[in-house]
Short mmCIF file of C-alpha atoms in Angstrom, two decimals:
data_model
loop_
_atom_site.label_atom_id
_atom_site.label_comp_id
_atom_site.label_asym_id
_atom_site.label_seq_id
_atom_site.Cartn_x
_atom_site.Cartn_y
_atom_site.Cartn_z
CA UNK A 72 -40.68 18.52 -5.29
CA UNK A 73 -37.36 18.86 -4.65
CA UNK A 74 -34.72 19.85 -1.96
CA UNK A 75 -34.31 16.90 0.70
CA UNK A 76 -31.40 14.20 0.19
CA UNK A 77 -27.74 15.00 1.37
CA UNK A 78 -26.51 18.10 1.82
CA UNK A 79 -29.28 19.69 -0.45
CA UNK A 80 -30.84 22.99 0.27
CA UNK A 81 -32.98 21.72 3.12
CA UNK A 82 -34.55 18.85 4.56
CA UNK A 83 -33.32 15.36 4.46
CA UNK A 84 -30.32 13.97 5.70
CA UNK A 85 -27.69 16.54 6.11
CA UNK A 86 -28.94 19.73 5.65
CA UNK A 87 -26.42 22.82 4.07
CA UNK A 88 -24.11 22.03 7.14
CA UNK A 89 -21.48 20.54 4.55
CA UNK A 90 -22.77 22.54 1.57
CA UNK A 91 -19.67 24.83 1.03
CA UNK A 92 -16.90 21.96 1.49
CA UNK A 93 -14.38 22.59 -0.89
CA UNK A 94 -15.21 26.24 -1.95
CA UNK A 95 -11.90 27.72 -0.68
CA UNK A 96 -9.65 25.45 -2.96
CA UNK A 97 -8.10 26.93 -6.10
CA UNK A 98 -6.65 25.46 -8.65
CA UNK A 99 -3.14 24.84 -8.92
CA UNK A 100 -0.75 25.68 -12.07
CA UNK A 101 1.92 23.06 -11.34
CA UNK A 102 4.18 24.33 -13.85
CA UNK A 103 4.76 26.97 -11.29
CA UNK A 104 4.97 24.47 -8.06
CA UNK A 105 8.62 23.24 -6.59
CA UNK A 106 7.48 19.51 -6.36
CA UNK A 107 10.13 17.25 -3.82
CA UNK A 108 11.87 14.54 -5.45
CA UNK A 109 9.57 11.53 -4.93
CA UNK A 110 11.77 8.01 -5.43
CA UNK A 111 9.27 5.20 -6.05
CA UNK A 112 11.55 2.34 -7.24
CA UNK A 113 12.86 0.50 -4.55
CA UNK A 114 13.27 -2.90 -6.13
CA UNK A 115 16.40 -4.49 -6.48
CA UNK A 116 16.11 -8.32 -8.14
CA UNK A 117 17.65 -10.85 -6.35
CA UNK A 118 20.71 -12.76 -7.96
CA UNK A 119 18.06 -16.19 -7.71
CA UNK A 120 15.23 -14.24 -9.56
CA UNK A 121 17.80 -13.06 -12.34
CA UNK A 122 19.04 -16.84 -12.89
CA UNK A 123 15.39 -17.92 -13.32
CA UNK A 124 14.05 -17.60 -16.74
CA UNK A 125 11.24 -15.85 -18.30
CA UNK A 126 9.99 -19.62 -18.92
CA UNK A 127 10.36 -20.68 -15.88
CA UNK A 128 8.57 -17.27 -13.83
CA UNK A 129 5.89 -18.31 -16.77
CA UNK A 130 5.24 -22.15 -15.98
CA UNK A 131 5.05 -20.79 -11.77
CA UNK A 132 2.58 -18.01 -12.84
CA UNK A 133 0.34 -20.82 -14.65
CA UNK A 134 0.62 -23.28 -11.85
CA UNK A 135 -1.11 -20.60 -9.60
CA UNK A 136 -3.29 -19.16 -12.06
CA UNK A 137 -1.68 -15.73 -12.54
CA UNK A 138 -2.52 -14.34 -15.17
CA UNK A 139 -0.21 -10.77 -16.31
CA UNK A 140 -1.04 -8.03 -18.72
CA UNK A 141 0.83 -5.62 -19.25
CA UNK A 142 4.91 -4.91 -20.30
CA UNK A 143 8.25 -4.68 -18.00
CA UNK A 144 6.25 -7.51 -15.48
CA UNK A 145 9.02 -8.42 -12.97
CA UNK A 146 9.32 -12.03 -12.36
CA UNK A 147 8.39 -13.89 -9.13
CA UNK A 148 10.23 -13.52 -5.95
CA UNK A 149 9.76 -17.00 -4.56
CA UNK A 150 11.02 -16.96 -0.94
CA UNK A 151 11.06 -13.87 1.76
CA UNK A 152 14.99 -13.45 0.90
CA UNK A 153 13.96 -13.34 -2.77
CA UNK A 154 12.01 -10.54 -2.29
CA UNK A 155 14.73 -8.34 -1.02
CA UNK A 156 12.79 -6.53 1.17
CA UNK A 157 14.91 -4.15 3.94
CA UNK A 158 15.45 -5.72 6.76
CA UNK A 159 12.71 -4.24 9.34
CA UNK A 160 9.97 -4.99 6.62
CA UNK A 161 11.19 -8.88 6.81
CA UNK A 162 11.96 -9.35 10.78
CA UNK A 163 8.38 -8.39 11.16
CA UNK A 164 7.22 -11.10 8.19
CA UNK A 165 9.61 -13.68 10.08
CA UNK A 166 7.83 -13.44 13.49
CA UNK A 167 4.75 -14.15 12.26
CA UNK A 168 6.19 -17.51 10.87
CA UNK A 169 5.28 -17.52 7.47
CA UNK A 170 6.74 -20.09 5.60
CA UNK A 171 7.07 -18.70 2.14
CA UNK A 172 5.15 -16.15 0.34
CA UNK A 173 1.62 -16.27 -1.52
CA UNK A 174 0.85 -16.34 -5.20
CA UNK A 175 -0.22 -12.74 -4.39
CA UNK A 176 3.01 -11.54 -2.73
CA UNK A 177 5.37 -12.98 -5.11
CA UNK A 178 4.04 -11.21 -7.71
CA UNK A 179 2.73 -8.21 -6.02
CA UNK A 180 5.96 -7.22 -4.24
CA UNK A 181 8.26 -6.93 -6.84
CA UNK A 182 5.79 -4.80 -9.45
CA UNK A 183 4.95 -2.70 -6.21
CA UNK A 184 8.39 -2.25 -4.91
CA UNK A 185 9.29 -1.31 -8.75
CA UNK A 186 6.14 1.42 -8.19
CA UNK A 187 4.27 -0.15 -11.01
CA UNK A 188 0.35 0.20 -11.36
CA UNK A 189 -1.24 -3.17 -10.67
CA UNK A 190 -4.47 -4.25 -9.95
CA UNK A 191 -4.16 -7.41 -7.60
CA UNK A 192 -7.51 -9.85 -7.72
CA UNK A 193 -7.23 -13.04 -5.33
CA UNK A 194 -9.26 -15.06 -2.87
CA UNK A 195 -9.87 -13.93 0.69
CA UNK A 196 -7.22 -15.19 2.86
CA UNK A 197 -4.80 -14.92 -0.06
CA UNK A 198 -2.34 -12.46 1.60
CA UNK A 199 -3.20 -9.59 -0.84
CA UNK A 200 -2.99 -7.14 2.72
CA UNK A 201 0.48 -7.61 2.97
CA UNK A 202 0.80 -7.85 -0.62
CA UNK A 203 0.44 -3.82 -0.89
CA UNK A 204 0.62 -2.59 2.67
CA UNK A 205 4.48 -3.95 3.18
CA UNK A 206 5.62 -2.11 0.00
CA UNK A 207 3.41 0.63 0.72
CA UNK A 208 5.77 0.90 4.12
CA UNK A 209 8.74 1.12 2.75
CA UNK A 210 7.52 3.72 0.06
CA UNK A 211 6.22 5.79 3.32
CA UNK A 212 9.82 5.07 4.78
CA UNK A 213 11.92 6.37 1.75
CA UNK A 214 9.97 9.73 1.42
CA UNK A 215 11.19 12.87 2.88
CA UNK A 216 9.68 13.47 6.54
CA UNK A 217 6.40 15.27 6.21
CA UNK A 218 5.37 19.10 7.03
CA UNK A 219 2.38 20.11 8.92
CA UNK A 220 -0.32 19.45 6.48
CA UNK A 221 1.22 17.11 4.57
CA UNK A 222 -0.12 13.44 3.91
CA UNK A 223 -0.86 10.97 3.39
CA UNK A 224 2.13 9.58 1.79
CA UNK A 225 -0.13 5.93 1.21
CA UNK A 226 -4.02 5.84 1.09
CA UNK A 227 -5.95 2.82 1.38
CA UNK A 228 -9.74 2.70 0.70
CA UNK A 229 -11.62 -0.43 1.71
CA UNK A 230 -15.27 -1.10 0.51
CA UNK A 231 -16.42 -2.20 4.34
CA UNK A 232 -15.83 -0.48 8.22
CA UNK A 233 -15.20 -3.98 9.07
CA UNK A 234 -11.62 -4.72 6.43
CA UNK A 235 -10.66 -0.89 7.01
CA UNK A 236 -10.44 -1.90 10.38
CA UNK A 237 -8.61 -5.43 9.82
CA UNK A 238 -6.11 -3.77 7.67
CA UNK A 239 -5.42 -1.10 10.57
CA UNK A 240 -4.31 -3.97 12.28
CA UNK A 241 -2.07 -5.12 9.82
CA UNK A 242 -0.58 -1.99 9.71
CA UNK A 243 -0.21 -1.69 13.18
CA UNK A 244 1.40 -4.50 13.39
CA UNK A 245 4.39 -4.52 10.38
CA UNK A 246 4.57 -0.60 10.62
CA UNK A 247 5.57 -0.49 14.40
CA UNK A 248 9.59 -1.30 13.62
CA UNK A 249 9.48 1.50 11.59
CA UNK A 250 7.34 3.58 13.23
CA UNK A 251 4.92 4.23 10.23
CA UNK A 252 1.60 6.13 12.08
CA UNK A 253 -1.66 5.10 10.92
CA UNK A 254 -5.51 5.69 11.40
CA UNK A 255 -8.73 4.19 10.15
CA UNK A 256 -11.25 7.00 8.97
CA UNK A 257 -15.31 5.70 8.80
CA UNK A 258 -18.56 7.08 9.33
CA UNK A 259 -20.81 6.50 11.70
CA UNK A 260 -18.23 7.61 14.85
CA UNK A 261 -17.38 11.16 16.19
CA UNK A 262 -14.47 12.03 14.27
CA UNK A 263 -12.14 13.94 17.08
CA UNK A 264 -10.20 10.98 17.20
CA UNK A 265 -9.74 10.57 13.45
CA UNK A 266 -8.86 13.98 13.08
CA UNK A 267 -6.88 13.82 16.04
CA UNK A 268 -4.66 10.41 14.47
CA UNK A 269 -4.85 12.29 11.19
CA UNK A 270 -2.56 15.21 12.79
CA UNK A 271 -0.19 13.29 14.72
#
């Protein structure tokens, strides 16, 4: 047998319509490319956070059930004002009348702000959205204004149609003071629009 599945020589789902994607790329030699300056350390501690001690960021961290690997963790940032976030990023978190932030955020902001890898794992409902999309803005706000072609400065993948679209709405919401554009890209819709938010 053979031949039928996606994009295979025939049959199936697909057909050869997407068969040559990708055959016009070339490699690049980036020891020959002029690459911008990219700033990814935005973090500046709070005079609170620097009083608190290792200890003391410890005991919180167990009281949650945080748990940290890795070297050069940032501690906690235990209030909005700790977090020293700029101030569109944290009028936005203020109107929706949060009272503090979550395990999640605490954390999460200052190791993302400091453009640290991290892998964030916590319970639905938890506030890891905002943990890495409110960072994630003011990374898109620090870089140089894109060219045509350009982008995305911040890509989020989401395992469901349903969260890409919830976290959309998130955007939507904390990016509009700053004007950061964003689009949700799924299958199963004609993609004009997509393609049309894509280029704007």
């Amino acid at each position: 047998g053979g031949g039928g599945g996606y994009g295979g020589g025939g049959g199936g789902f697909g057909g050869d319509r997407m068969g040559g994607m990708g055959q016009n790329l070339r490699q690049i030699d980036f020891s020959n490319e002029k690459l911008p300056a990219f700033e990814k350390n935005f973090y500046i501690e709070h005079p609170e956070v620097t009083k608190r001690s290792e200890a003391e960021a410890e005991a919180w961290r167990k009281d949650k059930g945080i748990v940290i690997n890795g070297q050069g963790v940032p501690k906690p940032c235990l209030t909005f004002e700790e977090a020293s976030m700029p101030e569109y990023v944290l009028s936005e978190v203020m109107k929706q009348g949060f009272a503090a932030p979550t395990p999640i955020q605490s954390q999460g902001w200052p190791m993302a702000l400091l453009g640290k890898n991290m892998v964030g794992i916590s319970a639905t409902g938890s506030g890891k959205t905002l943990s890495f999309l409110l960072p994630g803005m003011i990374h898109i706000n620090a870089q140089p204004y894109l060219s045509p072609g350009d982008g995305p400065i911040v890509l989020v993948l989401a395992p469901t149609r349903e969260l890409a679209v919830q976290i959309k709405e998130e955007c939507d919401k904390f990016g509009a003071s700053s004007d950061v554009k964003n689009t949700v890209v799924y299958g199963g819709v004609p993609k004009s629009r997509q393609g049309r938010d894509l280029r704007a």
